[in-house]
Coordinates of C-alpha atoms in Angstrom, one line a residue:
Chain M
X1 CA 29.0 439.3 15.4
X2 CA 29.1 441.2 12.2
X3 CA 27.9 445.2 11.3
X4 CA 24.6 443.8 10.2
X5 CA 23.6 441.3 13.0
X6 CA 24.6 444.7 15.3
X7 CA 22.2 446.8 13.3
X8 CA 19.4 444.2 13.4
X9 CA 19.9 444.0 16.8
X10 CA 19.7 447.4 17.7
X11 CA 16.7 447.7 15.5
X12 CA 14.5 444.8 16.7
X13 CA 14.9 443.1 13.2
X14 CA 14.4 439.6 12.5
X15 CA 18.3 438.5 11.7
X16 CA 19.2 438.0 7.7
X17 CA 17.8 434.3 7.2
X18 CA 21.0 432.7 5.6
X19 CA 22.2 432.1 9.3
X20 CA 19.0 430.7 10.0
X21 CA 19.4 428.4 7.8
X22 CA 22.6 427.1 8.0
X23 CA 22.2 426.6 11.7
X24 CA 19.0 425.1 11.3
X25 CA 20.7 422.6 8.4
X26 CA 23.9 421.9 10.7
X27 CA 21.6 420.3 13.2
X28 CA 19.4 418.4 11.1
X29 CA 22.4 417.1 8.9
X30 CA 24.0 415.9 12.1
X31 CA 21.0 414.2 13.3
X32 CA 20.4 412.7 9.9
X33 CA 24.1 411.3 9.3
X34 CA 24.1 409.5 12.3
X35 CA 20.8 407.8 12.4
X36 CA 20.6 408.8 16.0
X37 CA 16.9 409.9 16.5
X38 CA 16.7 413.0 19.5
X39 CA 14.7 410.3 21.9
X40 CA 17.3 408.3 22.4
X41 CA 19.8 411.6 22.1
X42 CA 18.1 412.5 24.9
X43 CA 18.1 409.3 26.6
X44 CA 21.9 408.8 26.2
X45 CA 21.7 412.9 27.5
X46 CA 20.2 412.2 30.4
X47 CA 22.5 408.8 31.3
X48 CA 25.9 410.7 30.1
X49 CA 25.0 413.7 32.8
X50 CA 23.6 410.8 35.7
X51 CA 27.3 409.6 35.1
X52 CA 29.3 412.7 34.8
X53 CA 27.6 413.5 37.9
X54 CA 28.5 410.8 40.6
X55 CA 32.3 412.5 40.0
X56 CA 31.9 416.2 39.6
X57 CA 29.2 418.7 40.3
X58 CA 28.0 420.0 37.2
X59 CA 25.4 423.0 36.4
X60 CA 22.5 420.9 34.8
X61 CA 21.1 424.5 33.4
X62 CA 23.7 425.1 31.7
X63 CA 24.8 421.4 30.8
X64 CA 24.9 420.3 26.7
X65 CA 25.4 417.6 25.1
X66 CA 24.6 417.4 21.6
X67 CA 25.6 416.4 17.8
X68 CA 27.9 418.7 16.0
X69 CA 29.3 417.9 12.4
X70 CA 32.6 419.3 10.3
X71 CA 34.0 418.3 7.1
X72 CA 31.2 415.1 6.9
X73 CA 32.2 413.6 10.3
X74 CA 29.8 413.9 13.3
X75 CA 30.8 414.4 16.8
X76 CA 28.9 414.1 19.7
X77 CA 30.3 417.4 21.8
X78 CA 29.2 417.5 25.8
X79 CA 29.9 420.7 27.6
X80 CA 29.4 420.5 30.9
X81 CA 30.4 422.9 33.1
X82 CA 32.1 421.5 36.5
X83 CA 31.0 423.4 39.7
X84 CA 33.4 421.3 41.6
X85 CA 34.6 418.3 42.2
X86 CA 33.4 415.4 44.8
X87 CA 36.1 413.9 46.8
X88 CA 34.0 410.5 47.3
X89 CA 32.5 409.8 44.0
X90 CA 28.5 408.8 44.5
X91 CA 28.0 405.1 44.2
X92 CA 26.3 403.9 40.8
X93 CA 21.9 403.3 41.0
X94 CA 21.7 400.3 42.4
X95 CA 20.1 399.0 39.2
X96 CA 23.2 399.8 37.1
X97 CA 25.1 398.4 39.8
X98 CA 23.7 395.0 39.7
X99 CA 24.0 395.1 35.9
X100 CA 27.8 395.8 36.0
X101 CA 28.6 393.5 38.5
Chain H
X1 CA 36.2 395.7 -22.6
X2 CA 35.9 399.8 -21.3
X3 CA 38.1 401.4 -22.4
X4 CA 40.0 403.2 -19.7
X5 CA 40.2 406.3 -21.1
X6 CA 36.3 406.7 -20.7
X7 CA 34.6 408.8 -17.6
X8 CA 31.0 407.6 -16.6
X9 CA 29.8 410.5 -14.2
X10 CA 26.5 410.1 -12.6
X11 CA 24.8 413.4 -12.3
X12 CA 22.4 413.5 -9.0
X13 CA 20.7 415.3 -6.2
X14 CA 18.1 413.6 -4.0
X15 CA 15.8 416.5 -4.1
X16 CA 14.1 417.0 -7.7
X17 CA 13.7 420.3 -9.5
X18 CA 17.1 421.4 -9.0
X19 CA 18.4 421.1 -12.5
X20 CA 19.8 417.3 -12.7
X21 CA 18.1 417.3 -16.4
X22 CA 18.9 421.0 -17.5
X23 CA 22.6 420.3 -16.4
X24 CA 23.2 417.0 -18.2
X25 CA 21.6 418.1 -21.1
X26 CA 23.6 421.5 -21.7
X27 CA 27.0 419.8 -20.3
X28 CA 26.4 417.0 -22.6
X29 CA 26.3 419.7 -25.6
X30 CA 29.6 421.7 -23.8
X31 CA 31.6 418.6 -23.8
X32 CA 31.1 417.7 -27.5
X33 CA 31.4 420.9 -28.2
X34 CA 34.9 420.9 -26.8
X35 CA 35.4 417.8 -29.2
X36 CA 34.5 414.8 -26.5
X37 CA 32.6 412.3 -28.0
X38 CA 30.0 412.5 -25.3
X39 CA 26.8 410.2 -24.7
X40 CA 24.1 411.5 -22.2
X41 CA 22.0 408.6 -20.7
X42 CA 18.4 409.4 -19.4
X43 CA 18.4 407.2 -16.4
X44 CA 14.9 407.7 -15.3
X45 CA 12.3 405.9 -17.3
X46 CA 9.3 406.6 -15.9
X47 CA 9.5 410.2 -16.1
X48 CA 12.5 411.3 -19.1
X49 CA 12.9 414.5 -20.1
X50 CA 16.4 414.8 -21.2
X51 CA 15.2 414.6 -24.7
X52 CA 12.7 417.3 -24.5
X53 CA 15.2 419.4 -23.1
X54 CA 17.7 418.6 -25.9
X55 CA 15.3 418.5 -28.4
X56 CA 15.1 415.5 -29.8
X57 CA 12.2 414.1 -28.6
X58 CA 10.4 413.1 -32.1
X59 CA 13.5 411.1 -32.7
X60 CA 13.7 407.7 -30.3
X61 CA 13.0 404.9 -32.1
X62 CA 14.9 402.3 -29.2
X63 CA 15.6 402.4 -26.4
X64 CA 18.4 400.7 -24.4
X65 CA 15.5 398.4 -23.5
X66 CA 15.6 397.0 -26.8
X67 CA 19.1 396.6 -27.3
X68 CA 19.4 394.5 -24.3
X69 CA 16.6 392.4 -25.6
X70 CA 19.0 392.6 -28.6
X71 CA 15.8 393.4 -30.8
X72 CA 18.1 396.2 -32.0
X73 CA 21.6 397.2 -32.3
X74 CA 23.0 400.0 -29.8
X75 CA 23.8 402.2 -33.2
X76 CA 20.1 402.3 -33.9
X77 CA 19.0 403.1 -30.4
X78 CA 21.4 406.1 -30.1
X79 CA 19.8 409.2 -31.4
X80 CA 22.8 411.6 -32.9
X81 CA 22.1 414.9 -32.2
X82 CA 21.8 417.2 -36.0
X83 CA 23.7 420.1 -35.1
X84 CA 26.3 418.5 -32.6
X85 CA 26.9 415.2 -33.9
X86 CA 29.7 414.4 -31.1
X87 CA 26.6 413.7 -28.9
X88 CA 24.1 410.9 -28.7
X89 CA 21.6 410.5 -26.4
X90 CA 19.7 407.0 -25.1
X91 CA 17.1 406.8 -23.6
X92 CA 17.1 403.9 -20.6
X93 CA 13.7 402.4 -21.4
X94 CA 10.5 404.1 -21.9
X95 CA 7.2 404.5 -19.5
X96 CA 5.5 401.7 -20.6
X97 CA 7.8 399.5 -20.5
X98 CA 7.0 396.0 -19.0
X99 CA 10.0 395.0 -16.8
X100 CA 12.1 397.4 -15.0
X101 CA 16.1 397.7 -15.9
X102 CA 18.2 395.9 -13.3
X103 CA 21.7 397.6 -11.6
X104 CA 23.3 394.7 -13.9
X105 CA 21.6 395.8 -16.8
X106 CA 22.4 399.4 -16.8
X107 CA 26.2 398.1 -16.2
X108 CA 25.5 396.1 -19.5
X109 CA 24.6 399.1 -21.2
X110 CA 27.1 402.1 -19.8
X111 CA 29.6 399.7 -20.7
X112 CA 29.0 399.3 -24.3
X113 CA 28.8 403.2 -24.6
X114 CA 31.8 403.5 -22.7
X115 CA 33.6 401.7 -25.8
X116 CA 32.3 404.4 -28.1
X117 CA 32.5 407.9 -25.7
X118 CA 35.2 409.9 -23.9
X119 CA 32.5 410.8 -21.8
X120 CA 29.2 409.1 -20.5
X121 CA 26.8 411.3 -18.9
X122 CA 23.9 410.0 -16.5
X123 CA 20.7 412.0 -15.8
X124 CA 19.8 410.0 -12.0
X125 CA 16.0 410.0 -11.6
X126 CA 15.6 412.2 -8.1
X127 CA 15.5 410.1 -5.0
X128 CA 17.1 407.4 -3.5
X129 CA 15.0 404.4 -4.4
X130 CA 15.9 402.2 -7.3
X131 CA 15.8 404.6 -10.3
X132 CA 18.8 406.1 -8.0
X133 CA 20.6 402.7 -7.5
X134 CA 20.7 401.9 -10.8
X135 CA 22.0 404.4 -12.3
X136 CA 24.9 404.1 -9.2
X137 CA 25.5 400.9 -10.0
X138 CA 26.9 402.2 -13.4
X139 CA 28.5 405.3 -12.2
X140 CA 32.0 405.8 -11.3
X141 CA 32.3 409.3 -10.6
X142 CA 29.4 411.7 -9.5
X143 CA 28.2 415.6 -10.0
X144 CA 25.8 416.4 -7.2
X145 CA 23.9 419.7 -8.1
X146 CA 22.4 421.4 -5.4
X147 CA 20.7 424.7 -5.1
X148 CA 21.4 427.3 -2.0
X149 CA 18.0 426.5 0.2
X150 CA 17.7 423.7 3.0
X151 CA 15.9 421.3 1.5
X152 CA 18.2 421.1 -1.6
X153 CA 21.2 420.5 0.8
X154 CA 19.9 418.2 3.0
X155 CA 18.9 415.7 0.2
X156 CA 22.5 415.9 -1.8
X157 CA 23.7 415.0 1.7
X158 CA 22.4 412.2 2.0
X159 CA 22.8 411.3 -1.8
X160 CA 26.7 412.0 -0.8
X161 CA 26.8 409.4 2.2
X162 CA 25.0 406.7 -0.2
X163 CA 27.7 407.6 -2.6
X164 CA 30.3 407.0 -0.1
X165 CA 29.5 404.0 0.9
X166 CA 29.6 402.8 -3.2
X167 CA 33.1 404.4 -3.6
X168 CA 32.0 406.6 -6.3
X169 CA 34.8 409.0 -7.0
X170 CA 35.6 411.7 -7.3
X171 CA 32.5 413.2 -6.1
X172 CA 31.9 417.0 -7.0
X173 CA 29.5 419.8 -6.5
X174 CA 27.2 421.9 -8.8
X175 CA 25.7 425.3 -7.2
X176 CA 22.8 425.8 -9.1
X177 CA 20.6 428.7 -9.2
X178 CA 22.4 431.1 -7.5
X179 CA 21.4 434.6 -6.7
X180 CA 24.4 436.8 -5.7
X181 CA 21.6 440.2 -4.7
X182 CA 20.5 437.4 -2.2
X183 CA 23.8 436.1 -1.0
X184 CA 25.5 439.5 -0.7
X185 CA 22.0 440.7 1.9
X186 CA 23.0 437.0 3.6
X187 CA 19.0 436.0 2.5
X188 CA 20.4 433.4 0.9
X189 CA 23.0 430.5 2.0
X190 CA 26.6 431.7 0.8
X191 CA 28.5 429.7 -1.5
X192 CA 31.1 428.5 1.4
X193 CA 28.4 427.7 3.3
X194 CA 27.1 425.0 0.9
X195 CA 30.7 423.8 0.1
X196 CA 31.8 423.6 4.0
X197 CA 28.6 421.9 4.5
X198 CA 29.3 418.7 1.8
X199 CA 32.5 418.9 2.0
X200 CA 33.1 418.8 -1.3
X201 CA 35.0 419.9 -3.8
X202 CA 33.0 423.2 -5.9
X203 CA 33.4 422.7 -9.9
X204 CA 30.2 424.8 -10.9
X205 CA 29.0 427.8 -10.1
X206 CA 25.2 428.9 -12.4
X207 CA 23.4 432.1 -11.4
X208 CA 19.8 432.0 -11.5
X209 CA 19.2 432.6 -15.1
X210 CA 15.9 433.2 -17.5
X211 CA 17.6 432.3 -20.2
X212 CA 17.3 428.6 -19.0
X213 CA 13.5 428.4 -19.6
X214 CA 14.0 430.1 -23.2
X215 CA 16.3 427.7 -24.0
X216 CA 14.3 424.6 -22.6
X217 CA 11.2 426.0 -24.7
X218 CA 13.0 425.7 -27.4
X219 CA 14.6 422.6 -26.9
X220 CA 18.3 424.1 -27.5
X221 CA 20.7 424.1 -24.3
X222 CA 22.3 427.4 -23.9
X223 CA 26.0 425.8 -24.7
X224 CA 24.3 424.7 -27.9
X225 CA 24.4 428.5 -29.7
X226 CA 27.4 430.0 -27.5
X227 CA 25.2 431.9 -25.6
X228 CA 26.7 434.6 -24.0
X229 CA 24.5 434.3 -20.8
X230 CA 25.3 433.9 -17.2
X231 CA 24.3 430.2 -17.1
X232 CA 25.3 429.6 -20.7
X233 CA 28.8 430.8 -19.5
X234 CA 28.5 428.8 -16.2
X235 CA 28.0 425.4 -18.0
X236 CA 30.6 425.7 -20.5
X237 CA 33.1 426.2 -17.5
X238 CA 32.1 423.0 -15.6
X239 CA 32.8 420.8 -18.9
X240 CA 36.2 422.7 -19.1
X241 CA 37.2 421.9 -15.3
X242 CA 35.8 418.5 -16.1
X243 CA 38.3 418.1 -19.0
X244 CA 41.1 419.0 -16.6
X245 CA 41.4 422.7 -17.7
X246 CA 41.8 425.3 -14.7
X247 CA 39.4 427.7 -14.7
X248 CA 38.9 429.4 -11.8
X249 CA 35.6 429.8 -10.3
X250 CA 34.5 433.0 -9.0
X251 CA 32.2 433.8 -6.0
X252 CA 29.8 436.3 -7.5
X253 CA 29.3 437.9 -3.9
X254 CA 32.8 438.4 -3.2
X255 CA 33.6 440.1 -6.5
X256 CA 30.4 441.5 -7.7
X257 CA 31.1 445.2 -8.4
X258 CA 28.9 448.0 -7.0
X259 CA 27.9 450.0 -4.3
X260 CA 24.9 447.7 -3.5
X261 CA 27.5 444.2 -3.8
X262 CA 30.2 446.8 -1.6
X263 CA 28.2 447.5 1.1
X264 CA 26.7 444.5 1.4
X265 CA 30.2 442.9 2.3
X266 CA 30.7 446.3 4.5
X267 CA 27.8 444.7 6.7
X268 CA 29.7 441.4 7.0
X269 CA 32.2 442.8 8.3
X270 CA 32.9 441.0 11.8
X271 CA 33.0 443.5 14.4
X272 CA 33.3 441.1 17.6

């Protein structure tokens, strides 16, 4: 945090804008270099966790998984905090399973 | 046959307005100024203004139209600017013209200037439809001017990845219209944020500058007169860097003196 984001803060005041915006362009540049539109983002969100989940116990509040980009190259970051782990991992939807097998 | 010795640097940004036209036309003048035989190329036929902008608009005759219809020779299609005779501009075809140019057709016709200049400049029509392909097709290096604000980026970005993919390089940035009061109150996305961004490599740097629209008015780019001005200044840097001369480029909200520049870089200050 820097002196002016502090005094903002302190003060109620909307933050400088050029943050804003560089955030705001992060995320859409990321979104628009991979082709990936956010539904199926989301979808592959949602599957990634249902996964994740049958091994560990992860908080789903404060679960993320999203695009991130550096120096042109686009990553797709998931942070998933583990609450523990399971010692008999869940057996796959029975839907997946039959696709798998 | 090109001659090898010849650069051919596309000048583009997705998003119009930016300066594309106001670049070409006053790096154009800098360059043959600095004694390159330089030809600017207006790539975008339906709407050219590099001539206004240069001031030679009561002077096209032909246009490269013509000389690929060989009605006309490439010499008499080339309008020599009066006061800076190393420059020439052509126009790619005019607004009423009957059949659009082709990708092979501007390679026809970048190639034969490329015979006769150091340096071949083209002015990309803004997009990223055909007007933009074309003038790719021709291009083998690329200056991507950008301004600091969200929509500017995002659309050289994606003008970057299309360049990419055509292995156009290298490919450099122009940071147009910069205001350092702005930048320095953070109100205005900072100079590294715009390079780290692109990822790419900074080789101009142009405040935000009145004199431009004097200049275009008149129809004489500020590298034309040596003018003295921020811009002016800015421009006649980027054809030195071009030409391989180092010049360094300074962030104007890192060095700007005063209280007002000071504190504002006093607030920045990380804390935690």
């Amino acid at each position: 945090m820097t002196l002016r984001e502090l005094i903002d803060k302190l003060l109620g005041r909307q933050p400088a804008s050029a943050a804003t915006a560089k955030q705001r362009l992060q995320l859409v540049l990321a979104h628009d270099r991979s082709d990936l539109n956010p539904e199926l983002l989301e979808k592959m969100r949602r599957e990634i966790l249902e996964v994740v989940s049958r091994y560990v116990e992860i908080d789903l509040e404060e679960g993320d998984v999203s695009l991130e980009t550096e120096d042109r190259v686009t990553a797709l970051v998931a942070n998933l905090p583990i609450k523990r782990a399971r010692t008999t991992p869940l057996p796959p939807p029975s839907g997946t399973a039959a696709a798998s097998a | 046959m090109t001659s090898a010795s010849s650069r051919t640097i596309l000048i583009c940004s997705g998003k119009g307005g930016v300066g594309k036209t106001t670049l070409t036309a006053n790096l154009g003048i800098a360059l043959a100024k600095q004694g390159a035989k330089t030809a600017v190329l207006d790539a975008d036929f339906g709407l050219r203004n590099l001539d206004l902008l240069l001031g030679l608009e009561n002077r096209i005759v032909y246009t490269a139209q013509e000389v690929l219809a060989e009605t006309c020779r490439l010499e008499q299609a080339l309008v020599k600017h009066k006061q800076e005779p190393n420059l020439s501009l052509l126009p790619a075809g005019n607004p009423r013209m009957l059949e659009w140019l082709t990708p092979d057709d501007m390679k026809k016709i970048v190639a034969m200037l490329e015979e006769r200049f150091d340096f071949v400049l083209i002015d990309c029509p803004a997009g990223i439809e055909d007007g933009f392909k074309n003038a790719a097709a021709a291009s083998r290096e690329a200056l991507i001017v950008t301004t600091p604000e969200v929509s500017a980026v995002r659309d050289a970005d994606r003008v970057i990845g299309l360049l990419q993919t055509r292995e156009i390089q290298p490919v450099q940035l122009v940071l147009n219209r910069v205001r350092p009061k702005m930048m320095a109150n953070q109100e205005m996305l900072a100079v590294d944020d715009v390079t780290d961004i692109l990822a790419l490599p900074l080789v101009g740097l142009v405040l935000e500058d009145e004199q431009v629209i004097v200049s275009t008015n008149r129809g004489e780019p500020l590298t034309l007169n040596g003018s003295r001005s921020p811009a002016g200044q800015a421009y006649m840097n980027v054809a030195r860097r071009l030409r391989g001369e180092d010049v360094p480029l300074v962030d104007p909200t890192k060095k700007a003196p005063g209280l007002r520049a000071k504190f504002g870089r006093l607030m920045q200050t990380k804390i935690f």
